[in-house]
Amino acid sequence: MARSPRNGLAPATAVLAGVFLSLAGFVWDVQWHTDVGPDTFFTAPHLLLYAGSAIAGLASLAVVLATTAGRRRGHPIDPTVGGRVVGVFGGAIAAPVGYLISGSGAASFLLYGLWDQWWHGLYGFDAMLASPPHVGLFLSITVTMVGAVMVFAAARRHRWGVVGTVAGTAFLVAFGVLTVAGLEALPLGAVDGVTVGVTFTCVVLVTMGGHVLDRRGGAIAVIALVAAMQAAFWWFAPWAARVYADAIGQPLREDTEGVPVIPAMIPMVLIVVGVLVEVLRRRPAWPTGAIGGAVIAASVPLQEAWVYQGGPPQVSDVLIVAAAGTVAGALAGSLGARFGEMLRVLAPKETSHA
């Protein structure tokens, strides 16, 4: 394993830490909306997720400014630091592509945050999770997370690059189940759009994680970290919502079930997809994705019935959503493999070491 360049690890770690804080803030915020309900702009979950985005954005900006200054002085640019450099604003700014993406997501997050503040000022308490500014915030942090994965994928020949790529992909899996929640409004008949969306997201990202690294175990490592976060957030989300509600004198909803919303949305059978990706990594990805998609989609109704202590789902409903998950999984498997290959290109064939 090659030694890590000193000038790449610190900003990459800051970006990764920032997106994790935003992920934790969103998990907390969603639980707050579910267990308590109304909130304002200046709540603890909001401040946590905004702080995370600010950290990621400032770290990205620092790298872009340093790269621009270095290029103007004629210094060689290390492509392992965020990937290949692209010119912005007619070449006036030189930005490593990974940090350009993560920084752009953080900047748009700030803009949507200002919109969210205006929204709260106009309507007061916000009891809805899927408000227009919230949707923009979801998409913005997703872009920042994608940029974080690109930053570490560019350094995947170094140990910290491998670890960061796995962590960034796992964060995307955990956060991705939230971004597809808006599919609930789509008129898809007997097919549950959220289940299909969760299936597609998980298959595409786990497959990507299995193809981006040079060694086996990438997909399993991603799933192991997702499972660890799922277990931690399972405890953290309802606990944080309850403690914060008590601290500011807000009552819990009478019908609250105390179920951790985001952790409960993460499929518990992802290990099946990970094993399939690892075993069949050298073969076409779409059959692997199709099988994994069918397994995930069929398991989601069963998982929901167990978590929320409801009755068993109808067999016909499970079969319908499993069929839709098979199609979505096939497409996701193919795309995930291609995304993994695209991320591999970010790392130079030969690296220079400090």
Short mmCIF file of C-alpha atoms in Angstrom, two decimals:
data_model
loop_
_atom_site.label_atom_id
_atom_site.label_comp_id
_atom_site.label_asym_id
_atom_site.label_seq_id
_atom_site.Cartn_x
_atom_site.Cartn_y
_atom_site.Cartn_z
CA MET A 1 0.00 0.00 0.00
CA ALA A 2 1.42 3.36 -0.99
CA ARG A 3 2.11 6.08 1.52
CA SER A 4 -0.51 8.79 1.70
CA PRO A 5 0.30 12.30 0.46
CA ARG A 6 0.31 14.67 3.42
CA ASN A 7 -1.52 17.43 1.58
CA GLY A 8 -4.52 15.27 0.70
CA LEU A 9 -5.57 13.50 3.87
CA ALA A 10 -6.57 16.47 6.05
CA PRO A 11 -9.09 18.18 3.71
CA ALA A 12 -10.53 14.84 2.61
CA THR A 13 -11.09 13.86 6.24
CA ALA A 14 -12.75 17.22 6.90
CA VAL A 15 -15.16 16.73 4.00
CA LEU A 16 -15.99 13.19 5.15
CA ALA A 17 -16.51 14.36 8.73
CA GLY A 18 -18.76 17.14 7.48
CA VAL A 19 -21.02 14.83 5.48
CA PHE A 20 -21.26 12.44 8.43
CA LEU A 21 -22.39 15.28 10.71
CA SER A 22 -24.99 16.25 8.11
CA LEU A 23 -26.15 12.62 7.92
CA ALA A 24 -26.48 12.45 11.71
CA GLY A 25 -28.31 15.77 11.71
CA PHE A 26 -30.80 14.56 9.12
CA VAL A 27 -31.41 11.30 10.99
CA TRP A 28 -32.10 13.35 14.12
CA ASP A 29 -34.26 15.88 12.26
CA VAL A 30 -36.43 13.23 10.60
CA GLN A 31 -36.97 11.56 13.97
CA TRP A 32 -37.88 14.95 15.44
CA HIS A 33 -40.51 15.53 12.75
CA THR A 34 -41.94 12.07 13.42
CA ASP A 35 -41.91 11.95 17.22
CA VAL A 36 -42.43 15.65 18.03
CA GLY A 37 -43.58 17.40 14.85
CA PRO A 38 -43.13 21.16 14.57
CA ASP A 39 -39.75 22.81 14.44
CA THR A 40 -38.15 26.13 13.65
CA PHE A 41 -35.05 26.99 11.66
CA PHE A 42 -32.75 27.17 14.70
CA THR A 43 -33.08 23.71 16.21
CA ALA A 44 -30.25 21.47 17.35
CA PRO A 45 -30.71 18.95 14.49
CA HIS A 46 -30.67 21.80 11.96
CA LEU A 47 -27.55 23.33 13.47
CA LEU A 48 -25.78 19.96 13.36
CA LEU A 49 -26.52 19.33 9.71
CA TYR A 50 -25.69 22.93 8.73
CA ALA A 51 -22.40 22.70 10.63
CA GLY A 52 -21.54 19.53 8.75
CA SER A 53 -22.23 21.14 5.40
CA ALA A 54 -20.20 24.21 6.38
CA ILE A 55 -17.21 22.05 7.33
CA ALA A 56 -17.35 20.16 4.03
CA GLY A 57 -17.79 23.37 2.05
CA LEU A 58 -14.95 25.25 3.73
CA ALA A 59 -12.57 22.31 3.32
CA SER A 60 -13.47 22.07 -0.37
CA LEU A 61 -13.02 25.81 -0.83
CA ALA A 62 -9.59 25.70 0.83
CA VAL A 63 -8.40 22.99 -1.56
CA VAL A 64 -9.74 24.83 -4.60
CA LEU A 65 -8.03 28.07 -3.56
CA ALA A 66 -4.75 26.28 -2.82
CA THR A 67 -4.89 24.45 -6.16
CA THR A 68 -5.60 27.68 -8.03
CA ALA A 69 -2.70 29.46 -6.33
CA GLY A 70 -0.37 26.53 -6.97
CA ARG A 71 -1.21 26.37 -10.65
CA ARG A 72 -0.63 30.11 -11.06
CA ARG A 73 2.83 29.66 -9.53
CA GLY A 74 3.55 26.81 -11.90
CA HIS A 75 3.61 24.14 -9.20
CA PRO A 76 2.75 20.55 -10.24
CA ILE A 77 -0.72 19.43 -9.22
CA ASP A 78 -1.07 16.05 -7.50
CA PRO A 79 -4.09 14.30 -9.09
CA THR A 80 -4.54 12.11 -6.01
CA VAL A 81 -5.77 15.21 -4.16
CA GLY A 82 -9.39 15.29 -5.23
CA GLY A 83 -8.88 14.04 -8.77
CA ARG A 84 -7.95 15.75 -12.00
CA VAL A 85 -8.10 19.52 -12.09
CA VAL A 86 -10.75 21.28 -14.18
CA GLY A 87 -10.96 24.94 -15.08
CA VAL A 88 -13.87 27.01 -13.80
CA PHE A 89 -14.95 30.46 -15.00
CA GLY A 90 -12.79 30.32 -18.09
CA GLY A 91 -9.84 28.81 -16.25
CA ALA A 92 -9.67 31.56 -13.63
CA ILE A 93 -10.17 28.89 -10.96
CA ALA A 94 -8.50 25.48 -10.94
CA ALA A 95 -10.52 22.93 -8.99
CA PRO A 96 -9.95 19.22 -8.37
CA VAL A 97 -13.12 17.62 -9.67
CA GLY A 98 -14.00 15.87 -6.40
CA TYR A 99 -13.72 19.03 -4.36
CA LEU A 100 -15.56 20.98 -7.05
CA ILE A 101 -18.54 18.62 -6.67
CA SER A 102 -18.47 18.54 -2.86
CA GLY A 103 -18.04 22.31 -2.66
CA SER A 104 -20.87 22.94 -5.14
CA GLY A 105 -23.19 20.76 -3.09
CA ALA A 106 -22.26 22.62 0.09
CA ALA A 107 -22.81 25.99 -1.59
CA SER A 108 -26.26 24.99 -2.85
CA PHE A 109 -27.00 23.65 0.63
CA LEU A 110 -26.34 27.12 2.00
CA LEU A 111 -28.70 28.68 -0.55
CA TYR A 112 -31.46 26.20 0.23
CA GLY A 113 -30.77 26.81 3.93
CA LEU A 114 -31.49 30.49 3.42
CA TRP A 115 -34.69 29.53 1.62
CA ASP A 116 -35.56 27.26 4.55
CA GLN A 117 -35.06 30.16 6.96
CA TRP A 118 -37.35 32.34 4.86
CA TRP A 119 -39.85 29.47 4.71
CA HIS A 120 -39.90 29.18 8.50
CA GLY A 121 -40.18 32.95 8.84
CA LEU A 122 -43.18 32.96 6.49
CA TYR A 123 -45.03 29.90 7.79
CA GLY A 124 -43.64 29.56 11.32
CA PHE A 125 -43.49 26.01 12.62
CA ASP A 126 -42.76 23.38 10.01
CA ALA A 127 -44.48 20.06 10.64
CA MET A 128 -43.72 18.69 7.18
CA LEU A 129 -40.50 16.91 6.23
CA ALA A 130 -41.02 17.15 2.48
CA SER A 131 -41.21 20.94 2.18
CA PRO A 132 -39.65 22.47 -0.98
CA PRO A 133 -36.53 23.82 0.77
CA HIS A 134 -36.04 20.48 2.52
CA VAL A 135 -36.06 18.66 -0.81
CA GLY A 136 -33.36 21.02 -2.04
CA LEU A 137 -31.36 20.38 1.12
CA PHE A 138 -31.61 16.62 0.59
CA LEU A 139 -30.33 16.88 -2.97
CA SER A 140 -27.54 19.27 -1.98
CA ILE A 141 -26.09 17.04 0.71
CA THR A 142 -26.32 14.10 -1.69
CA VAL A 143 -24.15 16.03 -4.15
CA THR A 144 -21.66 16.78 -1.38
CA MET A 145 -21.53 13.10 -0.47
CA VAL A 146 -20.91 12.16 -4.09
CA GLY A 147 -18.04 14.64 -4.16
CA ALA A 148 -16.61 13.10 -0.97
CA VAL A 149 -16.61 9.64 -2.57
CA MET A 150 -14.85 11.10 -5.63
CA VAL A 151 -12.20 12.75 -3.43
CA PHE A 152 -11.31 9.46 -1.77
CA ALA A 153 -11.64 7.39 -4.95
CA ALA A 154 -8.95 9.58 -6.52
CA ALA A 155 -6.63 8.42 -3.71
CA ARG A 156 -7.78 4.79 -3.64
CA ARG A 157 -4.17 3.56 -4.07
CA HIS A 158 -3.55 4.77 -0.53
CA ARG A 159 -5.01 3.11 2.54
CA TRP A 160 -6.89 6.23 3.65
CA GLY A 161 -8.36 6.51 0.16
CA VAL A 162 -9.77 2.99 0.40
CA VAL A 163 -11.22 3.61 3.86
CA GLY A 164 -12.73 6.94 2.81
CA THR A 165 -14.26 5.49 -0.36
CA VAL A 166 -15.96 2.76 1.66
CA ALA A 167 -17.16 5.23 4.30
CA GLY A 168 -18.44 7.77 1.77
CA THR A 169 -20.36 5.08 -0.11
CA ALA A 170 -21.88 3.79 3.13
CA PHE A 171 -22.99 7.32 4.01
CA LEU A 172 -24.67 7.56 0.61
CA VAL A 173 -26.53 4.29 1.21
CA ALA A 174 -27.80 5.44 4.60
CA PHE A 175 -28.79 8.86 3.30
CA GLY A 176 -30.17 7.55 0.00
CA VAL A 177 -33.12 5.84 1.67
CA LEU A 178 -34.26 9.29 2.78
CA THR A 179 -33.97 11.00 -0.59
CA VAL A 180 -36.36 8.53 -2.25
CA ALA A 181 -39.11 9.16 0.32
CA GLY A 182 -40.70 11.64 -2.08
CA LEU A 183 -41.59 8.76 -4.42
CA GLU A 184 -44.45 7.99 -2.08
CA ALA A 185 -46.50 10.63 -3.88
CA LEU A 186 -46.15 8.93 -7.29
CA PRO A 187 -49.32 7.16 -8.51
CA LEU A 188 -47.81 3.71 -9.15
CA GLY A 189 -50.85 1.64 -8.28
CA ALA A 190 -50.01 -1.55 -6.41
CA VAL A 191 -46.28 -0.85 -6.58
CA ASP A 192 -44.76 0.96 -3.61
CA GLY A 193 -42.56 3.64 -5.13
CA VAL A 194 -40.50 4.13 -1.96
CA THR A 195 -39.65 0.43 -1.78
CA VAL A 196 -38.57 0.41 -5.42
CA GLY A 197 -36.56 3.58 -4.87
CA VAL A 198 -34.82 2.14 -1.80
CA THR A 199 -34.08 -1.03 -3.75
CA PHE A 200 -32.58 0.87 -6.68
CA THR A 201 -30.49 3.12 -4.42
CA CYS A 202 -29.07 0.28 -2.35
CA VAL A 203 -28.23 -1.94 -5.32
CA VAL A 204 -26.57 0.80 -7.34
CA LEU A 205 -24.42 2.00 -4.43
CA VAL A 206 -23.41 -1.42 -3.11
CA THR A 207 -22.51 -2.50 -6.65
CA MET A 208 -20.53 0.69 -7.12
CA GLY A 209 -18.66 0.03 -3.88
CA GLY A 210 -17.76 -3.43 -5.07
CA HIS A 211 -16.34 -2.19 -8.39
CA VAL A 212 -14.49 0.99 -7.44
CA LEU A 213 -11.66 -0.65 -5.48
CA ASP A 214 -8.89 -2.88 -6.80
CA ARG A 215 -9.54 -5.68 -4.33
CA ARG A 216 -12.34 -7.91 -3.17
CA GLY A 217 -14.30 -6.99 -0.11
CA GLY A 218 -15.42 -3.50 -1.11
CA ALA A 219 -19.13 -4.29 -1.17
CA ILE A 220 -18.95 -6.26 2.09
CA ALA A 221 -17.05 -3.42 3.76
CA VAL A 222 -19.70 -0.91 2.66
CA ILE A 223 -22.50 -3.08 4.02
CA ALA A 224 -20.67 -3.71 7.29
CA LEU A 225 -20.36 0.03 7.89
CA VAL A 226 -23.99 0.60 6.91
CA ALA A 227 -25.04 -2.06 9.41
CA ALA A 228 -22.93 -0.45 12.14
CA MET A 229 -24.48 2.98 11.46
CA GLN A 230 -27.94 1.44 11.34
CA ALA A 231 -27.42 -0.06 14.79
CA ALA A 232 -25.98 3.18 16.21
CA PHE A 233 -28.71 5.39 14.71
CA TRP A 234 -31.37 2.91 15.86
CA TRP A 235 -30.51 3.91 19.41
CA PHE A 236 -29.49 7.51 18.75
CA ALA A 237 -32.48 8.81 16.75
CA PRO A 238 -35.36 8.27 19.23
CA TRP A 239 -33.11 9.01 22.20
CA ALA A 240 -31.91 12.35 20.78
CA ALA A 241 -35.45 13.40 19.81
CA ARG A 242 -36.79 12.58 23.28
CA VAL A 243 -33.95 14.24 25.19
CA TYR A 244 -34.08 17.40 23.08
CA ALA A 245 -37.87 17.61 23.36
CA ASP A 246 -37.61 17.42 27.14
CA ALA A 247 -34.87 20.06 27.15
CA ILE A 248 -36.95 22.65 25.30
CA GLY A 249 -40.33 21.72 26.78
CA GLN A 250 -41.90 20.15 23.68
CA PRO A 251 -44.22 17.16 24.22
CA LEU A 252 -43.94 13.98 22.20
CA ARG A 253 -46.82 13.10 19.93
CA GLU A 254 -49.40 10.86 21.55
CA ASP A 255 -49.26 8.38 18.67
CA THR A 256 -45.47 8.20 18.50
CA GLU A 257 -44.16 4.65 18.17
CA GLY A 258 -40.56 5.42 19.01
CA VAL A 259 -39.36 3.59 15.91
CA PRO A 260 -36.13 5.04 14.44
CA VAL A 261 -37.38 6.18 11.04
CA ILE A 262 -34.25 6.27 8.88
CA PRO A 263 -32.59 3.15 10.36
CA ALA A 264 -35.86 1.26 9.90
CA MET A 265 -35.88 2.20 6.21
CA ILE A 266 -32.46 0.66 5.57
CA PRO A 267 -32.96 -2.93 4.33
CA MET A 268 -31.56 -5.53 6.71
CA VAL A 269 -30.76 -7.98 3.91
CA LEU A 270 -28.08 -5.89 2.20
CA ILE A 271 -25.53 -8.57 3.03
CA VAL A 272 -27.17 -10.74 0.34
CA VAL A 273 -26.45 -8.10 -2.28
CA GLY A 274 -22.91 -7.66 -1.00
CA VAL A 275 -22.16 -11.38 -1.23
CA LEU A 276 -23.61 -11.55 -4.75
CA VAL A 277 -21.51 -8.58 -5.87
CA GLU A 278 -18.34 -10.09 -4.42
CA VAL A 279 -18.91 -13.58 -5.82
CA LEU A 280 -20.04 -12.45 -9.28
CA ARG A 281 -17.88 -9.34 -9.54
CA ARG A 282 -16.26 -10.32 -12.84
CA ARG A 283 -19.56 -11.14 -14.54
CA PRO A 284 -22.23 -8.85 -16.03
CA ALA A 285 -23.67 -6.79 -13.20
CA TRP A 286 -27.30 -6.68 -14.26
CA PRO A 287 -28.20 -10.30 -13.28
CA THR A 288 -26.59 -9.75 -9.88
CA GLY A 289 -28.54 -6.54 -9.50
CA ALA A 290 -31.77 -8.23 -10.55
CA ILE A 291 -31.42 -10.95 -7.91
CA GLY A 292 -30.39 -8.47 -5.24
CA GLY A 293 -33.22 -6.14 -6.19
CA ALA A 294 -35.79 -8.92 -5.89
CA VAL A 295 -34.45 -9.91 -2.46
CA ILE A 296 -34.44 -6.35 -1.13
CA ALA A 297 -37.85 -5.40 -2.52
CA ALA A 298 -39.46 -8.56 -1.18
CA SER A 299 -37.88 -8.10 2.24
CA VAL A 300 -38.96 -4.49 2.78
CA PRO A 301 -42.68 -5.21 3.43
CA LEU A 302 -41.69 -8.02 5.79
CA GLN A 303 -39.23 -5.76 7.60
CA GLU A 304 -41.84 -3.02 7.97
CA ALA A 305 -44.38 -5.49 9.37
CA TRP A 306 -41.82 -6.68 11.93
CA VAL A 307 -40.53 -3.24 12.93
CA TYR A 308 -43.93 -1.61 13.22
CA GLN A 309 -45.59 -4.77 14.60
CA GLY A 310 -48.18 -4.85 11.87
CA GLY A 311 -49.89 -7.77 10.20
CA PRO A 312 -48.07 -9.83 7.56
CA PRO A 313 -48.23 -8.33 4.06
CA GLN A 314 -50.29 -9.90 1.33
CA VAL A 315 -48.35 -12.42 -0.72
CA SER A 316 -49.57 -10.80 -3.92
CA ASP A 317 -48.24 -7.41 -2.79
CA VAL A 318 -44.84 -8.91 -2.01
CA LEU A 319 -44.70 -10.60 -5.41
CA ILE A 320 -45.63 -7.40 -7.24
CA VAL A 321 -43.03 -5.27 -5.49
CA ALA A 322 -40.43 -8.05 -5.89
CA ALA A 323 -41.05 -8.06 -9.64
CA ALA A 324 -40.63 -4.28 -9.76
CA GLY A 325 -37.51 -4.60 -7.62
CA THR A 326 -36.07 -7.15 -10.06
CA VAL A 327 -36.34 -4.68 -12.94
CA ALA A 328 -35.03 -1.77 -10.84
CA GLY A 329 -32.20 -3.94 -9.50
CA ALA A 330 -31.10 -5.03 -12.97
CA LEU A 331 -30.81 -1.41 -14.07
CA ALA A 332 -29.15 -0.42 -10.79
CA GLY A 333 -26.60 -3.21 -11.02
CA SER A 334 -25.56 -2.16 -14.50
CA LEU A 335 -25.33 1.51 -13.53
CA GLY A 336 -23.51 0.73 -10.29
CA ALA A 337 -20.78 -1.18 -12.11
CA ARG A 338 -20.36 1.68 -14.59
CA PHE A 339 -20.22 4.26 -11.79
CA GLY A 340 -17.56 2.18 -10.08
CA GLU A 341 -15.46 2.11 -13.23
CA MET A 342 -15.88 5.88 -13.62
CA LEU A 343 -14.61 6.42 -10.08
CA ARG A 344 -11.62 4.19 -10.77
CA VAL A 345 -10.57 6.49 -13.58
CA LEU A 346 -10.19 9.34 -11.07
CA ALA A 347 -7.08 7.69 -9.60
CA PRO A 348 -3.94 8.25 -11.70
CA LYS A 349 -2.04 5.21 -12.96
CA GLU A 350 1.13 6.49 -11.37
CA THR A 351 1.22 8.65 -8.27
CA SER A 352 3.87 10.88 -6.84
CA HIS A 353 4.47 10.72 -3.09
CA ALA A 354 5.53 13.45 -0.74
#
